[in-house]
Tab-separated table of C-alpha atoms in Angstrom:
chain	number	residue	atom	x	y	z
A	1	MET	CA	-8.192	19.954	22.781
A	2	THR	CA	-5.452	22.566	22.570
A	3	THR	CA	-4.801	25.352	19.827
A	4	THR	CA	-1.722	23.721	18.775
A	5	GLU	CA	-3.799	20.558	18.207
A	6	LEU	CA	-6.426	22.132	16.142
A	7	SER	CA	-3.825	23.904	13.835
A	8	ILE	CA	-2.653	20.834	12.462
A	9	LYS	CA	-2.610	21.210	8.777
A	10	ARG	CA	-2.632	18.609	5.775
A	11	ARG	CA	1.020	19.357	5.260
A	12	SER	CA	1.670	18.965	8.859
A	13	PHE	CA	-0.011	15.671	8.740
A	14	LEU	CA	1.764	14.465	5.662
A	15	LYS	CA	5.400	15.398	7.478
A	16	ALA	CA	4.521	13.371	10.335
A	17	GLY	CA	2.772	10.517	8.383
A	18	ALA	CA	0.184	10.840	6.122
A	19	ALA	CA	0.535	8.028	3.839
A	20	ALA	CA	2.085	5.067	5.722
A	21	GLY	CA	4.796	4.366	3.119
A	22	ALA	CA	8.260	3.013	2.725
A	23	ALA	CA	10.679	0.630	3.813
A	24	ALA	CA	12.700	-2.150	2.035
A	25	LEU	CA	13.261	-1.585	-1.456
A	26	ALA	CA	17.059	-0.851	-2.738
A	27	SER	CA	18.808	-1.780	-5.879
A	28	ALA	CA	16.017	-3.255	-7.694
A	29	LEU	CA	15.270	-3.112	-11.391
A	30	THR	CA	16.525	-1.423	-14.240
A	31	ALA	CA	14.384	-3.017	-16.707
A	32	SER	CA	13.720	-0.109	-19.313
A	33	THR	CA	16.890	-0.912	-20.812
A	34	PRO	CA	17.105	-3.618	-23.467
A	35	ALA	CA	18.876	-6.103	-21.243
A	36	ARG	CA	17.067	-8.250	-18.980
A	37	ALA	CA	16.990	-6.666	-15.468
A	38	ALA	CA	17.867	-8.482	-12.472
A	39	VAL	CA	16.920	-8.135	-8.405
A	40	ARG	CA	19.273	-9.842	-6.265
A	41	GLY	CA	19.498	-12.757	-9.102
A	42	ILE	CA	15.832	-12.880	-9.971
A	43	GLU	CA	15.569	-12.508	-13.838
A	44	LEU	CA	13.389	-9.997	-15.019
A	45	PRO	CA	12.166	-9.265	-18.757
A	46	ALA	CA	12.953	-5.902	-20.070
A	47	ALA	CA	10.169	-3.708	-19.946
A	48	THR	CA	8.745	-2.499	-23.306
A	49	THR	CA	5.915	-0.369	-24.660
A	50	GLU	CA	3.667	-3.392	-24.512
A	51	PRO	CA	2.821	-5.721	-21.634
A	52	THR	CA	4.983	-8.650	-21.431
A	53	PRO	CA	4.343	-11.662	-19.146
A	54	PHE	CA	6.630	-13.175	-17.269
A	55	GLN	CA	7.230	-15.974	-14.290
A	56	ILE	CA	9.035	-15.332	-10.893
A	57	HIS	CA	11.856	-17.501	-9.699
A	58	VAL	CA	13.912	-16.623	-6.838
A	59	PRO	CA	17.446	-18.454	-7.411
A	60	GLN	CA	17.506	-20.912	-4.444
A	61	ALA	CA	21.069	-19.407	-3.568
A	62	GLN	CA	18.954	-16.225	-2.501
A	63	LEU	CA	16.751	-18.074	-0.173
A	64	ASP	CA	19.832	-19.928	1.025
A	65	ASP	CA	21.591	-16.659	2.025
A	66	LEU	CA	18.514	-15.280	3.487
A	67	ARG	CA	18.166	-18.155	5.801
A	68	SER	CA	22.065	-17.954	6.858
A	69	ARG	CA	21.287	-14.356	7.710
A	70	LEU	CA	18.286	-15.371	9.824
A	71	ALA	CA	20.783	-17.765	11.805
A	72	ASN	CA	23.574	-15.416	12.480
A	73	VAL	CA	21.965	-12.333	13.853
A	74	ILE	CA	23.491	-9.910	16.187
A	75	TRP	CA	20.755	-9.139	18.970
A	76	PRO	CA	20.362	-6.001	20.644
A	77	ASN	CA	19.800	-6.266	24.258
A	78	LYS	CA	16.592	-6.828	25.544
A	79	GLU	CA	13.901	-3.759	26.227
A	80	PRO	CA	13.758	-2.629	29.801
A	81	VAL	CA	10.155	-2.338	29.379
A	82	ASP	CA	7.274	-5.109	29.605
A	83	ASP	CA	5.307	-3.870	26.241
A	84	TRP	CA	5.937	-2.414	22.788
A	85	SER	CA	6.446	1.156	23.636
A	86	GLN	CA	10.122	1.027	22.664
A	87	GLY	CA	9.369	-1.065	19.626
A	88	VAL	CA	9.285	-4.541	18.917
A	89	PRO	CA	10.040	-6.600	22.192
A	90	LEU	CA	13.036	-8.714	21.748
A	91	ALA	CA	11.215	-12.174	22.470
A	92	SER	CA	8.330	-11.354	19.509
A	93	MET	CA	11.462	-10.514	17.195
A	94	ARG	CA	13.211	-13.794	17.888
A	95	GLU	CA	9.836	-15.747	17.383
A	96	LEU	CA	9.092	-14.500	14.425
A	97	THR	CA	12.695	-14.804	13.007
A	98	ASP	CA	12.738	-18.396	14.078
A	99	TYR	CA	9.372	-19.114	12.341
A	100	TRP	CA	10.659	-17.182	9.348
A	101	ARG	CA	14.062	-19.086	9.194
A	102	ASP	CA	12.900	-22.575	9.768
A	103	HIS	CA	9.329	-22.859	8.559
A	104	TYR	CA	8.510	-20.054	5.986
A	105	ASP	CA	7.904	-21.010	2.561
A	106	TRP	CA	8.380	-18.431	-0.061
A	107	ARG	CA	7.918	-21.001	-3.030
A	108	ARG	CA	4.535	-21.114	-1.897
A	109	VAL	CA	3.728	-17.356	-2.838
A	110	GLU	CA	5.918	-17.354	-5.776
A	111	SER	CA	3.711	-19.830	-6.951
A	112	ARG	CA	0.572	-17.893	-6.304
A	113	LEU	CA	1.790	-14.922	-7.899
A	114	ASN	CA	2.729	-16.853	-10.929
A	115	SER	CA	-0.751	-18.258	-11.345
A	116	LEU	CA	-2.088	-14.841	-11.576
A	117	GLY	CA	-1.018	-13.260	-14.625
A	118	GLN	CA	2.213	-11.041	-14.354
A	119	HIS	CA	3.442	-8.668	-16.565
A	120	ARG	CA	6.051	-5.981	-16.727
A	121	ILE	CA	5.744	-2.471	-19.087
A	122	GLU	CA	7.316	0.264	-20.157
A	123	ILE	CA	5.900	3.664	-19.184
A	124	ASP	CA	7.753	7.184	-18.896
A	125	GLY	CA	10.741	5.167	-18.961
A	126	LEU	CA	10.142	3.169	-15.923
A	127	GLY	CA	9.430	-0.865	-15.956
A	128	ILE	CA	6.274	-1.203	-14.152
A	129	HIS	CA	5.395	-4.846	-12.648
A	130	PHE	CA	1.301	-5.582	-12.551
A	131	LEU	CA	-0.983	-8.304	-12.144
A	132	HIS	CA	-4.038	-8.360	-14.953
A	133	ILE	CA	-6.873	-10.889	-13.583
A	134	ARG	CA	-10.129	-10.739	-15.808
A	135	SER	CA	-13.382	-11.829	-14.741
A	136	LYS	CA	-15.149	-14.593	-16.460
A	137	HIS	CA	-18.197	-12.553	-16.110
A	138	ALA	CA	-19.650	-10.259	-18.941
A	139	ASN	CA	-19.659	-6.459	-18.425
A	140	ALA	CA	-16.953	-6.837	-15.382
A	141	LEU	CA	-16.152	-3.419	-14.084
A	142	PRO	CA	-12.391	-2.702	-14.792
A	143	LEU	CA	-10.663	-2.049	-11.338
A	144	LEU	CA	-7.246	-0.294	-10.806
A	145	MET	CA	-5.970	-1.167	-7.366
A	146	THR	CA	-2.990	0.430	-5.645
A	147	HIS	CA	-1.407	-0.731	-2.469
A	148	GLY	CA	0.791	1.274	0.010
A	149	TRP	CA	3.839	1.045	2.433
A	150	PRO	CA	4.525	-1.540	4.262
A	151	GLY	CA	2.124	-3.303	1.925
A	152	SER	CA	2.556	-4.726	-1.478
A	153	ILE	CA	0.404	-6.496	-3.921
A	154	VAL	CA	0.659	-9.357	-1.425
A	155	GLU	CA	-2.117	-7.635	0.503
A	156	PHE	CA	-4.769	-8.060	-2.133
A	157	MET	CA	-4.509	-12.155	-2.662
A	158	LYS	CA	-7.451	-12.830	-0.816
A	159	VAL	CA	-9.616	-10.485	-2.330
A	160	ILE	CA	-8.797	-11.173	-6.106
A	161	ASP	CA	-11.085	-14.267	-6.319
A	162	PRO	CA	-14.126	-12.622	-4.741
A	163	LEU	CA	-13.666	-9.385	-6.675
A	164	THR	CA	-13.250	-11.232	-10.074
A	165	ASN	CA	-15.566	-14.499	-9.211
A	166	PRO	CA	-18.293	-13.124	-7.185
A	167	THR	CA	-20.858	-15.918	-7.719
A	168	ALA	CA	-18.617	-18.123	-6.081
A	169	HIS	CA	-18.614	-16.100	-2.986
A	170	GLY	CA	-21.847	-15.299	-2.202
A	171	GLY	CA	-22.133	-12.020	-4.865
A	172	ARG	CA	-23.887	-11.497	-8.092
A	173	ALA	CA	-22.314	-11.569	-11.624
A	174	GLU	CA	-23.183	-8.088	-11.809
A	175	ASP	CA	-20.696	-7.456	-8.764
A	176	ALA	CA	-17.680	-8.855	-10.976
A	177	PHE	CA	-14.528	-6.897	-11.673
A	178	HIS	CA	-11.442	-7.130	-13.912
A	179	LEU	CA	-8.474	-6.512	-11.769
A	180	VAL	CA	-5.464	-4.684	-12.693
A	181	LEU	CA	-2.999	-4.374	-9.639
A	182	PRO	CA	0.141	-2.595	-10.304
A	183	THR	CA	3.059	-2.388	-8.250
A	184	LEU	CA	4.233	1.119	-7.242
A	185	PRO	CA	7.747	2.499	-8.713
A	186	GLY	CA	10.618	1.437	-6.250
A	187	TYR	CA	8.887	-1.394	-5.149
A	188	GLY	CA	8.623	-5.245	-5.560
A	189	PHE	CA	9.031	-6.017	-9.438
A	190	SER	CA	8.798	-2.470	-10.873
A	191	ASP	CA	11.655	-0.660	-11.589
A	192	LYS	CA	13.573	1.636	-8.905
A	193	PRO	CA	13.424	5.474	-10.062
A	194	THR	CA	17.023	6.653	-10.832
A	195	THR	CA	16.008	10.098	-11.127
A	196	THR	CA	13.666	12.374	-9.009
A	197	GLY	CA	10.299	13.493	-9.681
A	198	TRP	CA	8.197	9.930	-9.137
A	199	ASP	CA	5.499	11.660	-6.617
A	200	ASP	CA	1.944	10.335	-6.407
A	201	ALA	CA	0.700	12.716	-9.319
A	202	ARG	CA	3.127	11.216	-11.839
A	203	VAL	CA	2.526	7.579	-10.455
A	204	ALA	CA	-1.577	8.628	-11.169
A	205	ARG	CA	-0.640	9.655	-14.689
A	206	THR	CA	1.573	6.330	-15.429
A	207	TRP	CA	-1.317	4.169	-14.052
A	208	ASN	CA	-4.052	5.723	-16.647
A	209	THR	CA	-1.601	5.075	-19.292
A	210	LEU	CA	-1.288	1.617	-18.322
A	211	MET	CA	-5.129	1.251	-18.099
A	212	VAL	CA	-5.529	2.936	-21.807
A	213	LYS	CA	-2.436	0.407	-23.119
A	214	LEU	CA	-4.568	-2.245	-21.715
A	215	GLY	CA	-7.684	-1.327	-23.840
A	216	TYR	CA	-9.876	0.006	-20.654
A	217	GLN	CA	-11.972	2.974	-22.217
A	218	ARG	CA	-13.830	3.022	-18.761
A	219	TYR	CA	-12.668	1.876	-15.335
A	220	VAL	CA	-12.610	2.597	-11.581
A	221	ALA	CA	-9.727	2.915	-8.962
A	222	GLN	CA	-9.164	2.199	-5.448
A	223	GLY	CA	-6.695	2.488	-2.809
A	224	GLY	CA	-5.533	3.108	0.724
A	225	ASP	CA	-2.279	4.193	2.148
A	226	TRP	CA	-0.098	5.500	-0.905
A	227	GLY	CA	-2.667	3.772	-3.056
A	228	ALA	CA	-5.366	6.222	-1.819
A	229	CYS	CA	-2.931	9.161	-2.286
A	230	VAL	CA	-2.189	7.818	-5.960
A	231	THR	CA	-6.122	7.524	-6.428
A	232	THR	CA	-7.071	10.625	-5.220
A	233	ALA	CA	-4.331	12.572	-7.462
A	234	LEU	CA	-5.852	10.148	-10.292
A	235	GLY	CA	-9.353	11.830	-9.490
A	236	GLN	CA	-7.864	15.142	-9.517
A	237	GLN	CA	-6.266	14.829	-12.736
A	238	GLN	CA	-10.048	13.364	-14.015
A	239	PRO	CA	-9.012	11.506	-17.234
A	240	LYS	CA	-11.802	10.851	-19.324
A	241	GLU	CA	-11.501	7.102	-18.776
A	242	LEU	CA	-12.272	7.368	-14.925
A	243	ALA	CA	-15.450	6.590	-13.823
A	244	GLY	CA	-14.791	6.996	-10.161
A	245	ILE	CA	-12.772	6.238	-7.242
A	246	HIS	CA	-12.831	4.165	-3.819
A	247	LEU	CA	-10.893	4.701	-0.820
A	248	ASN	CA	-10.495	2.907	2.354
A	249	TRP	CA	-8.107	5.935	3.927
A	250	ALA	CA	-9.494	9.184	2.806
A	251	PHE	CA	-7.277	12.222	3.736
A	252	VAL	CA	-9.540	15.319	4.184
A	253	PHE	CA	-8.370	17.526	6.582
A	254	PRO	CA	-9.199	21.146	5.731
A	255	LYS	CA	-6.289	23.350	5.062
A	256	GLN	CA	-6.936	25.095	8.080
A	257	ILE	CA	-8.564	23.515	10.895
A	258	PRO	CA	-11.294	25.884	12.444
A	259	THR	CA	-10.774	26.299	16.490
A	260	SER	CA	-14.336	26.047	17.118
A	261	GLY	CA	-17.584	24.269	15.867
A	262	LEU	CA	-15.955	20.875	15.200
A	263	LEU	CA	-18.095	17.784	15.307
A	264	PRO	CA	-17.089	14.790	17.442
A	265	ASP	CA	-15.725	12.791	14.844
A	266	GLU	CA	-13.759	16.097	13.700
A	267	GLU	CA	-12.314	16.463	17.155
A	268	GLN	CA	-11.497	12.652	17.487
A	269	ALA	CA	-9.639	12.975	14.006
A	270	VAL	CA	-7.685	15.790	15.278
A	271	ARG	CA	-6.555	13.940	18.506
A	272	ASP	CA	-5.747	10.784	16.210
A	273	VAL	CA	-3.283	12.741	14.009
A	274	ALA	CA	-1.661	14.436	17.107
A	275	GLN	CA	-1.380	11.049	18.931
A	276	PHE	CA	-0.058	9.664	15.827
A	277	ARG	CA	2.471	12.616	15.534
A	278	GLU	CA	3.615	12.026	19.290
A	279	LYS	CA	4.049	8.046	19.125
A	280	GLU	CA	3.879	6.733	15.575
A	281	GLY	CA	5.483	9.233	13.155
A	282	SER	CA	9.326	8.620	13.425
A	283	TYR	CA	9.207	6.264	10.644
A	284	TYR	CA	7.955	8.802	8.264
A	285	HIS	CA	10.038	11.447	9.439
A	286	GLN	CA	13.071	9.239	8.630
A	287	GLN	CA	12.215	7.859	5.286
A	288	ALA	CA	10.959	11.493	4.175
A	289	THR	CA	14.093	13.249	5.167
A	290	LYS	CA	17.285	10.761	4.870
A	291	PRO	CA	15.499	7.503	3.115
A	292	GLN	CA	19.189	6.577	1.882
A	293	THR	CA	20.473	6.348	5.435
A	294	ILE	CA	17.602	3.851	6.480
A	295	GLY	CA	18.437	2.156	3.478
A	296	TYR	CA	21.557	0.813	4.234
A	297	ALA	CA	20.082	-0.810	7.344
A	298	LEU	CA	17.525	-2.304	6.123
A	299	SER	CA	19.130	-3.660	2.740
A	300	ASP	CA	21.851	-5.485	4.956
A	301	SER	CA	19.589	-7.119	7.757
A	302	PRO	CA	16.474	-9.065	7.064
A	303	VAL	CA	16.104	-8.899	10.950
A	304	GLY	CA	16.273	-5.176	10.996
A	305	LEU	CA	13.636	-5.245	7.697
A	306	ALA	CA	11.344	-7.361	9.541
A	307	ALA	CA	11.248	-5.224	12.601
A	308	TRP	CA	10.623	-2.122	10.660
A	309	ILE	CA	7.491	-3.661	9.205
A	310	TYR	CA	6.483	-6.106	11.883
A	311	GLU	CA	5.955	-2.982	14.087
A	312	LYS	CA	3.468	-1.229	11.578
A	313	PHE	CA	1.156	-4.551	11.642
A	314	HIS	CA	1.428	-4.285	15.673
A	315	SER	CA	0.411	-0.527	15.595
A	316	TRP	CA	-1.747	-0.179	12.635
A	317	THR	CA	-4.051	-3.582	12.657
A	318	ASP	CA	-7.276	-3.998	14.527
A	319	SER	CA	-6.008	-6.651	16.508
A	320	GLY	CA	-5.440	-5.347	20.137
A	321	GLY	CA	-1.964	-5.401	19.445
A	322	LYS	CA	-1.681	-8.745	18.447
A	323	PRO	CA	-1.253	-8.785	14.553
A	324	GLU	CA	-1.386	-12.556	14.629
A	325	ARG	CA	-5.027	-12.348	15.327
A	326	VAL	CA	-5.782	-11.169	12.265
A	327	LEU	CA	-2.877	-12.102	9.667
A	328	THR	CA	-0.651	-15.290	10.054
A	329	ARG	CA	2.648	-15.154	10.394
A	330	ASP	CA	2.977	-16.383	6.767
A	331	GLU	CA	0.933	-13.625	5.417
A	332	MET	CA	2.887	-11.097	7.138
A	333	LEU	CA	6.155	-13.016	5.879
A	334	ASP	CA	5.199	-12.936	2.293
A	335	ASP	CA	4.988	-9.002	2.537
A	336	ILE	CA	8.223	-8.829	4.416
A	337	THR	CA	10.023	-11.640	2.259
A	338	LEU	CA	8.843	-9.803	-0.989
A	339	TYR	CA	10.465	-6.589	0.186
A	340	TRP	CA	13.491	-8.436	1.137
A	341	LEU	CA	14.164	-10.287	-2.144
A	342	THR	CA	13.400	-7.386	-4.379
A	343	ASP	CA	16.326	-5.292	-2.230
A	344	THR	CA	14.040	-2.185	-2.263
A	345	ALA	CA	14.612	-0.634	0.954
A	346	ALA	CA	15.691	2.723	0.114
A	347	SER	CA	13.623	3.388	-3.252
A	348	SER	CA	10.456	2.454	-1.649
A	349	ALA	CA	11.316	5.021	1.360
A	350	ARG	CA	11.824	7.718	-1.275
A	351	MET	CA	8.025	7.904	-2.216
A	352	TYR	CA	7.726	9.666	1.406
A	353	TRP	CA	10.770	11.895	0.124
A	354	GLU	CA	8.911	12.669	-3.045
A	355	ASN	CA	6.159	13.539	-1.377
A	356	GLN	CA	6.877	16.086	1.492
A	357	GLY	CA	4.349	18.804	0.239
A	358	ASP	CA	0.684	19.376	0.400
A	359	LEU	CA	-0.821	16.314	-1.535
A	360	TYR	CA	-3.768	17.815	-2.019
A	361	ALA	CA	-3.055	21.460	-3.073
A	362	ALA	CA	-5.237	21.067	-5.804
A	363	GLY	CA	-8.154	21.044	-3.708
A	364	GLN	CA	-11.765	19.140	-4.216
A	365	VAL	CA	-11.844	15.909	-6.081
A	366	ASN	CA	-14.508	16.038	-8.505
A	367	VAL	CA	-15.083	12.674	-9.868
A	368	PRO	CA	-17.841	9.933	-8.378
A	369	ALA	CA	-16.333	8.899	-4.836
A	370	ALA	CA	-16.745	6.122	-2.291
A	371	VAL	CA	-15.189	6.083	0.992
A	372	SER	CA	-15.078	3.256	3.654
A	373	VAL	CA	-13.829	4.146	7.102
A	374	PHE	CA	-12.274	1.442	9.041
A	375	PRO	CA	-12.427	1.869	13.005
A	376	HIS	CA	-8.619	0.912	13.592
A	377	GLU	CA	-7.209	3.102	10.766
A	378	ILE	CA	-4.543	5.850	11.912
A	379	PHE	CA	-7.232	8.553	11.506
A	380	ARG	CA	-10.928	8.124	10.643
A	381	ALA	CA	-12.213	10.490	8.025
A	382	PRO	CA	-15.106	12.723	9.376
A	383	GLU	CA	-18.049	12.460	7.045
A	384	ARG	CA	-18.506	16.534	6.769
A	385	TRP	CA	-14.734	16.800	5.688
A	386	THR	CA	-15.063	13.768	3.122
A	387	ARG	CA	-18.505	15.628	1.554
A	388	ASP	CA	-16.424	18.677	1.323
A	389	THR	CA	-13.487	17.002	-0.244
A	390	PHE	CA	-15.484	14.656	-2.716
A	391	PRO	CA	-18.448	16.768	-3.860
A	392	GLN	CA	-19.601	13.871	-5.999
A	393	LEU	CA	-19.718	11.478	-2.892
A	394	VAL	CA	-22.159	8.622	-3.821
A	395	TYR	CA	-21.100	6.144	-1.066
A	396	PHE	CA	-19.871	6.734	2.736
A	397	ASN	CA	-19.754	3.693	5.424
A	398	LYS	CA	-18.050	3.120	8.758
A	399	VAL	CA	-17.587	-0.513	8.931
A	400	GLU	CA	-17.570	-2.720	12.254
A	401	LYS	CA	-14.012	-3.650	11.985
A	402	GLY	CA	-10.260	-3.506	10.275
A	403	GLY	CA	-7.274	-1.328	10.257
A	404	HIS	CA	-4.704	0.178	8.406
A	405	PHE	CA	-4.306	-2.981	6.037
A	406	ALA	CA	-8.110	-3.239	4.917
A	407	ALA	CA	-7.933	-5.999	2.416
A	408	PHE	CA	-5.132	-8.073	3.968
A	409	GLU	CA	-6.896	-8.254	7.245
A	410	GLN	CA	-10.770	-8.027	6.671
A	411	PRO	CA	-11.097	-9.174	3.388
A	412	GLU	CA	-15.012	-9.865	3.369
A	413	ILE	CA	-15.669	-6.614	4.450
A	414	PHE	CA	-13.203	-4.934	2.155
A	415	VAL	CA	-15.024	-7.077	-1.067
A	416	ARG	CA	-18.432	-5.973	0.300
A	417	GLU	CA	-17.618	-2.047	0.460
A	418	LEU	CA	-15.881	-2.223	-2.942
A	419	ARG	CA	-19.323	-3.864	-4.365
A	420	ASP	CA	-21.573	-1.755	-2.544
A	421	GLY	CA	-19.166	1.590	-3.186
A	422	PHE	CA	-19.135	0.988	-6.904
A	423	ARG	CA	-22.573	0.176	-7.431
A	424	LYS	CA	-23.421	3.384	-8.648
A	425	MET	CA	-20.792	3.728	-11.064
A	426	ARG	CA	-21.045	0.663	-13.190
A	427	ALA	CA	-23.938	2.479	-15.111
């Protein structure tokens, strides 16, 4: 290990790829005005200061347009290598595109979202989309869960029922949660900010306001990727309603990494970040520096958008480089299609631009915390650094399998970790 590798700071990592997060959201919502908002022709209710329930119905013309674009792709020439070292192979992209065009059914996921209880609300001048699913069990613990990039609320579809209805999934009634699943600003059916300043700290304040407006006087929060950044910021702000947090990706690098005395898991974390910077960080640099530029390409080409996201499913899942081993094509396309239909490529990428500084400049996070370490995460949080960052750490566990998209890839393990991690925070 070189001295250069050991000198990686949190800020350096963030500028290389800390929060995996943005690629397919451009001209989305303006629902904080009295008029109804529209995204690629999708009618959304105007966001008001009280939650407004609504149903999604994507116009058939938009689905027809997508299918037409998928039938008229201008393909690049084939890569001169026989692996993914230059990006998504042409054959893999053609295969995914053919399936998307000929077999994928958006109405299936649309129906599922509509069955869950969708709402929009205006907070801090922005229309926020969220799902609100209450458990039937008495004394369920309110849980705020935040997605990342290139994820969405779709990541959580497989864990909603086990978390809210644990007795039907091998759990106990006392394991139950009420769920609030907001969509990040600039993503999905939340509004696209038209001014700067929507960093993770502002989103965290917005989320606490949301929970208070929903009547929750005590709640816990969870996140991975950008969701972990927002959840950590929430922990740093320490609103009186917050009882604790759980992270499935804890960014715990010290401000200056020592050049000696590192434990084996700390040395491995440094190597992982160096590898990420060298091999996987280009998307981050583009989105953090010129999100508008990449937005033109991704907003105009569904295949370009799909390749941008599919590459991350390949690299960041615990699948041996074959994401279909842990996610079906339909599941990946649910996420990709949500990005496409909400036309939000540039706006989601701007979250990187907003967060180029040191996300953790505030120092330690002094609320009860639980951390689950998944083996194929971009880097795995060392326990000593985790305890330094979270002095009130009540749970730390390294799980047996899973990657960056923990809830999406390994829903049973993810549910188990949340049940165990939050158990001491229920009292």
